[in-house]
Coordinates of C-alpha atoms and ligand atoms in Angstrom, one line a residue:
M1 CA 152.3 176.0 125.1
E2 CA 152.6 174.4 121.7
K3 CA 151.0 176.3 118.9
K4 CA 147.8 174.7 117.4
R5 CA 148.1 173.4 113.8
I6 CA 145.4 174.8 111.6
L7 CA 144.6 173.9 107.9
L8 CA 143.4 176.7 105.7
I9 CA 141.2 175.4 102.9
G10 CA 140.7 177.8 100.0
T11 CA 137.6 177.6 97.8
G12 CA 137.4 181.1 96.2
G13 CA 134.9 183.9 96.9
T14 CA 135.2 187.7 97.1
I15 CA 137.9 187.4 99.8
A16 CA 140.2 185.9 97.1
S17 CA 138.9 187.9 94.2
E18 CA 140.6 190.4 91.9
M19 CA 139.1 192.8 89.5
G20 CA 139.2 191.8 85.8
D21 CA 137.4 193.0 82.7
N22 CA 134.2 191.3 83.6
G23 CA 134.1 192.1 87.3
L24 CA 135.4 190.3 90.4
A25 CA 136.6 186.7 90.1
P26 CA 138.4 184.5 92.6
E27 CA 142.1 184.4 91.7
L28 CA 144.1 184.2 94.9
T29 CA 145.1 180.9 96.5
S30 CA 144.8 180.3 100.2
G31 CA 148.6 180.6 100.5
Q32 CA 148.4 184.1 98.8
L33 CA 145.6 185.1 101.2
L34 CA 147.7 184.3 104.2
R35 CA 150.4 186.7 103.1
Y36 CA 148.0 189.6 103.7
V37 CA 147.7 188.7 107.4
P38 CA 151.2 187.8 108.6
G39 CA 150.3 188.3 112.2
I40 CA 148.2 185.1 112.2
S41 CA 151.4 183.0 112.4
G42 CA 151.6 184.3 116.0
I43 CA 148.3 182.6 116.8
C44 CA 148.9 179.2 115.3
E45 CA 150.9 177.1 112.7
I46 CA 149.2 177.1 109.4
E47 CA 149.2 174.9 106.3
C48 CA 147.2 175.6 103.2
I49 CA 145.4 173.7 100.5
Q50 CA 143.4 175.1 97.6
L51 CA 140.4 172.8 96.6
F52 CA 138.9 175.0 93.9
S53 CA 138.6 178.8 93.1
L54 CA 135.0 179.5 92.6
D55 CA 132.5 182.2 93.1
S56 CA 130.2 180.5 95.6
T57 CA 127.3 180.9 93.2
N58 CA 128.8 177.9 91.5
I59 CA 129.4 175.9 94.7
R60 CA 127.0 173.0 95.1
P61 CA 126.6 169.7 97.1
E62 CA 129.4 168.0 95.2
H63 CA 131.8 170.7 96.4
W64 CA 130.5 170.2 100.0
L65 CA 131.5 166.6 99.7
R66 CA 134.9 167.6 98.5
I67 CA 135.4 169.9 101.4
A68 CA 134.2 167.3 103.9
K69 CA 136.5 164.7 102.3
A70 CA 139.5 167.0 102.5
I71 CA 138.9 167.6 106.2
Q72 CA 138.3 163.9 106.9
E73 CA 141.5 162.8 105.2
R74 CA 143.5 165.3 107.3
Y75 CA 141.5 165.3 110.5
G76 CA 144.2 163.7 112.6
Q77 CA 146.9 166.1 111.4
Y78 CA 145.3 169.4 112.5
D79 CA 143.7 170.9 115.6
G80 CA 141.2 173.0 113.5
F81 CA 140.2 174.0 110.0
V82 CA 139.4 177.3 108.4
V83 CA 137.5 177.3 105.1
S84 CA 137.6 180.5 103.1
H85 CA 134.5 180.7 101.0
G86 CA 132.3 183.1 99.0
T87 CA 129.6 184.6 101.1
D88 CA 126.7 184.1 98.7
T89 CA 126.2 180.4 99.5
M90 CA 128.4 180.1 102.6
A91 CA 125.4 179.4 104.8
Y92 CA 124.4 176.5 102.6
T93 CA 127.9 175.0 102.6
A94 CA 128.3 175.5 106.4
A95 CA 124.9 173.8 106.9
G96 CA 126.0 171.0 104.5
L97 CA 129.2 170.4 106.4
S98 CA 127.3 170.4 109.7
Y99 CA 125.6 167.2 108.5
L100 CA 128.5 165.7 106.7
I101 CA 130.8 166.1 109.7
Q102 CA 128.8 165.6 112.9
N103 CA 130.0 166.0 116.5
S104 CA 133.4 167.4 115.4
L105 CA 135.5 168.0 118.5
K106 CA 137.7 170.2 116.4
P107 CA 136.6 173.6 115.2
I108 CA 135.7 173.8 111.5
V109 CA 135.3 177.5 110.7
F110 CA 133.9 179.1 107.6
T111 CA 134.7 182.7 106.7
G112 CA 135.0 185.0 103.7
A113 CA 134.5 188.7 103.1
Q114 CA 132.3 191.3 101.4
K115 CA 135.4 193.1 99.9
P116 CA 138.5 191.5 98.4
I117 CA 141.6 191.2 100.5
G118 CA 143.6 193.4 98.2
Y119 CA 141.2 196.4 98.6
E120 CA 142.2 199.2 100.9
T121 CA 138.9 199.0 102.8
T122 CA 138.2 195.3 103.4
D123 CA 136.7 193.1 106.0
S124 CA 138.9 190.1 104.7
K125 CA 141.7 190.5 107.2
Q126 CA 139.6 190.9 110.3
N127 CA 137.5 187.9 109.3
L128 CA 140.5 185.7 108.6
R129 CA 142.2 186.6 111.8
D130 CA 139.0 186.0 113.8
A131 CA 138.4 182.7 112.0
F132 CA 141.9 181.5 112.9
L133 CA 141.4 182.6 116.5
V134 CA 138.3 180.4 116.7
A135 CA 139.9 177.5 114.8
A136 CA 142.8 177.6 117.3
S137 CA 140.4 177.6 120.3
D138 CA 138.7 174.9 122.2
M139 CA 135.3 175.6 120.6
S140 CA 134.1 172.8 118.5
G141 CA 131.8 171.9 115.5
V142 CA 131.0 173.7 112.3
M143 CA 130.8 177.5 112.7
L144 CA 130.7 180.6 110.5
V145 CA 132.8 183.6 111.7
F146 CA 132.0 186.9 110.2
N147 CA 132.3 190.5 111.4
G148 CA 133.1 189.4 114.9
K149 CA 130.1 187.0 115.2
I150 CA 130.4 183.3 115.7
I151 CA 127.4 181.5 114.3
M152 CA 126.5 177.8 114.2
G153 CA 126.8 176.4 110.7
T154 CA 123.2 175.3 110.8
R155 CA 121.9 178.7 111.9
A156 CA 123.6 181.1 109.5
R157 CA 122.0 183.2 106.8
K158 CA 123.3 185.9 104.6
T159 CA 121.0 188.8 105.5
H160 CA 123.0 191.8 104.0
S161 CA 124.2 191.7 100.4
K162 CA 126.8 194.5 100.8
S163 CA 127.6 195.6 104.3
F164 CA 130.3 193.9 106.5
E165 CA 127.6 192.7 108.8
A166 CA 126.6 190.1 106.3
F167 CA 125.4 187.2 108.4
S168 CA 122.8 186.7 111.0
S169 CA 122.1 183.8 113.3
I170 CA 118.5 182.7 112.8
N171 CA 116.3 181.6 115.6
Y172 CA 119.3 180.8 117.7
P173 CA 121.8 183.0 119.6
I174 CA 125.3 183.6 118.2
V175 CA 127.6 181.2 120.0
G176 CA 130.4 183.7 120.7
M177 CA 132.1 186.8 119.5
V178 CA 135.6 188.0 118.6
Q179 CA 136.2 191.5 119.8
D180 CA 139.5 193.3 119.2
G181 CA 141.3 190.0 118.8
R182 CA 139.8 188.5 121.9
L183 CA 137.6 185.4 121.7
I184 CA 134.5 185.5 123.9
P185 CA 132.7 182.1 123.7
Y186 CA 129.0 182.2 124.9
I187 CA 127.8 178.7 124.2
R188 CA 129.9 175.5 123.8
A189 CA 128.7 172.3 122.2
E190 CA 128.2 169.7 124.8
S191 CA 128.3 166.2 123.3
D192 CA 130.5 163.3 123.9
A193 CA 129.2 161.5 120.8
P194 CA 132.0 160.4 118.4
T195 CA 132.8 162.5 115.4
R196 CA 131.1 161.0 112.3
F197 CA 131.8 161.6 108.7
Y198 CA 129.3 161.0 105.9
E199 CA 130.1 160.7 102.2
T200 CA 126.8 160.7 100.4
L201 CA 124.1 163.3 99.6
D202 CA 121.0 163.3 97.5
S203 CA 121.2 166.7 95.8
K204 CA 117.7 166.4 94.3
V205 CA 116.1 168.8 96.8
A206 CA 114.0 171.6 95.3
L207 CA 112.9 174.8 96.9
L208 CA 109.7 176.7 96.0
K209 CA 108.9 180.1 97.4
L210 CA 105.2 180.7 97.1
A211 CA 104.0 183.9 95.6
P212 CA 100.3 185.0 95.7
G213 CA 98.6 183.6 92.7
I214 CA 101.3 180.9 92.0
E215 CA 100.1 178.1 89.8
C216 CA 99.8 174.6 91.1
G217 CA 101.6 173.3 88.0
V218 CA 104.8 174.7 89.4
L219 CA 104.5 172.5 92.4
E220 CA 103.6 169.5 90.2
Y221 CA 106.7 170.1 88.1
L222 CA 109.1 170.4 91.0
L223 CA 107.7 167.3 92.7
G224 CA 108.2 165.4 89.5
C225 CA 111.9 166.2 89.2
S226 CA 113.1 166.0 92.8
S227 CA 113.3 163.6 95.7
A228 CA 112.2 166.3 98.1
L229 CA 110.5 169.6 97.9
V230 CA 110.7 172.4 100.4
I231 CA 107.8 174.8 100.2
E232 CA 108.4 178.3 101.7
S233 CA 104.9 179.3 102.4
F234 CA 103.5 182.5 104.1
G235 CA 103.5 183.4 107.8
V236 CA 103.4 180.4 110.2
G237 CA 102.6 178.2 107.2
G238 CA 99.9 176.8 105.0
L239 CA 99.0 176.1 101.4
P240 CA 96.7 178.3 99.3
V241 CA 93.3 177.1 98.4
Y242 CA 92.6 178.5 94.9
E243 CA 89.8 177.5 92.5
T244 CA 92.4 177.0 89.8
G245 CA 93.9 173.8 91.1
S246 CA 94.4 171.9 94.4
F247 CA 97.7 172.4 96.1
Y248 CA 96.6 169.9 98.7
E249 CA 95.9 167.2 96.1
T250 CA 99.2 167.9 94.3
V251 CA 101.2 167.5 97.4
K252 CA 99.3 164.4 98.2
R253 CA 100.1 162.9 94.8
G254 CA 103.8 163.8 95.4
L255 CA 103.8 162.1 98.8
D256 CA 102.0 159.0 97.3
A257 CA 104.8 158.8 94.7
G258 CA 107.3 158.6 97.6
K259 CA 108.5 162.3 97.6
T260 CA 109.4 164.1 100.8
V261 CA 107.6 167.4 101.3
V262 CA 108.7 170.0 103.9
L263 CA 106.7 173.1 104.7
T264 CA 108.5 176.1 106.1
T265 CA 108.0 179.9 106.1
Q266 CA 109.5 182.7 104.1
V267 CA 109.4 184.8 107.2
E268 CA 113.0 185.0 108.5
N269 CA 112.4 184.8 112.3
E270 CA 110.4 182.6 114.6
G271 CA 109.7 179.7 112.3
S272 CA 106.5 177.8 111.2
D273 CA 103.5 176.5 113.1
L274 CA 101.2 174.8 110.6
S275 CA 98.7 173.9 113.2
V276 CA 97.5 177.4 113.8
Y277 CA 95.4 178.2 110.7
H278 CA 93.0 176.1 108.6
V279 CA 95.3 176.5 105.6
G280 CA 98.1 174.7 107.4
N281 CA 96.3 172.6 109.9
R282 CA 94.4 170.4 107.4
I283 CA 97.6 169.5 105.5
K284 CA 99.5 168.9 108.7
R285 CA 96.8 166.7 110.2
N286 CA 96.1 164.6 107.1
L287 CA 99.3 164.3 105.1
P288 CA 102.7 162.9 106.1
I289 CA 104.5 166.2 105.3
L290 CA 107.3 167.5 107.5
E291 CA 107.5 170.9 109.0
A292 CA 110.6 173.0 109.5
Y293 CA 109.6 174.8 112.7
D294 CA 112.6 177.0 113.7
M295 CA 115.1 175.5 111.2
T296 CA 116.6 177.8 108.5
T297 CA 115.7 176.9 104.9
E298 CA 119.5 176.5 104.3
A299 CA 119.7 173.9 107.0
V300 CA 116.4 172.2 105.9
I301 CA 117.8 171.8 102.4
A302 CA 121.2 170.5 103.5
K303 CA 119.6 168.1 106.1
L304 CA 117.3 166.6 103.5
M305 CA 120.2 166.1 101.1
W306 CA 122.1 164.3 103.9
I307 CA 119.1 162.2 105.1
L308 CA 118.0 161.2 101.6
G309 CA 121.6 160.3 100.8
Q310 CA 121.1 157.5 103.4
T311 CA 117.5 156.4 103.4
A312 CA 114.2 156.8 101.5
D313 CA 112.2 155.2 104.2
R314 CA 109.5 157.7 105.2
A315 CA 109.5 157.0 108.9
K316 CA 113.3 157.0 109.1
V317 CA 113.4 160.3 107.1
A318 CA 111.0 161.9 109.6
E319 CA 112.9 160.6 112.6
L320 CA 116.2 161.9 111.3
F321 CA 114.6 165.2 110.2
Y322 CA 113.4 165.9 113.7
T323 CA 116.5 164.7 115.4
P324 CA 118.5 167.8 116.5
I325 CA 121.9 168.0 114.9
A326 CA 124.4 170.8 115.6
C327 CA 121.6 172.9 117.2
D328 CA 119.6 173.0 114.0
I329 CA 116.2 172.5 115.5
L330 CA 115.0 173.5 119.0
Y331 CA 111.3 172.8 118.8
H332 CA 109.0 170.4 117.1
R333 CA 105.8 168.5 117.7
K334 CA 105.7 164.8 117.3
W335 CA 104.7 163.6 113.8
P336 CA 101.4 161.8 114.2
S337 CA 102.3 158.1 114.0
S338 CA 98.9 157.4 112.2
L339 CA 100.4 159.0 109.1
L340 CA 103.3 156.6 108.9
Ligands
LIG401 N1 129.9 186.3 94.8 C1 130.8 186.2 95.9 C2 130.8 184.7 96.3 O1 129.9 184.3 96.9 C3 130.4 187.0 97.0 C4 131.3 187.0 98.2 O2 132.1 186.1 98.4 O3 131.1 187.8 99.1 O4 131.7 184.0 95.9

């Protein structure tokens, strides 16, 4: 059987880092990374490009667009893609790519490492090998491969800052595993929709994590300088009712000014349900806010950037937000049409 052709796209991160006077910084190119794992050439034929060499702390939506463009321009030439990336914002970039390249029949696999590839003890080599195994398989779509787990790009979150088990799949099962060099797919994407590439994002999406006693003015400020605001509230969701200022009225003013507001939870698992408590129910019933339900905050942010890159129409924004893309949302209640 002919070997699959895979493109390795280097972007930096710990995997490619070397120690300098001021700590670790990405130095190695994707071609240099490959030399550490010569066995991979037995799995597939590989070509490399280096898009940038950044700590992923510095990777932002404009870089997501560059990664998407690089894949789009070469989509016909390869059977799969591996993107090596820093772990810190990998979940955001993987979510971003899940919206920028939809229904990909070919695997687009993000990986990285907690320890540089040149270290004696490192997860880099295993993660790279596993990523290539997935990229050369018949799995499809945007995925993140780390420590043997295969996670949907819309469901990944960095949940450990140091250990090799860095990523979890949130509110959705892992879609497969790689164990001792053997790929075990659990769930395969089932869609015959055509692959679609997008080229625009609105990066003006802000995130506010509520803290007890937070001042309403913070909300006002963020609404003023963004197209959309994601509020990570407490528990199943709600807005505080303090005597010092009305969160409800502030959100209402933002909505009246054409901003998009999404309520989600800062609790990692099981998602939001604003209807349960008075603090959430009132806002959900009376205002045209959106609710994240089981989506990750990373996916909510990327999805809003993608949606607002195409439309500002409130009904269209809501429709797209609740349309499942790459398994990003499993459950939602219909938005009351009276609020449109
Ligand atoms: N700071 C690094 C980065 O995200 C961490 C890593 O790659 O693990 O680029």
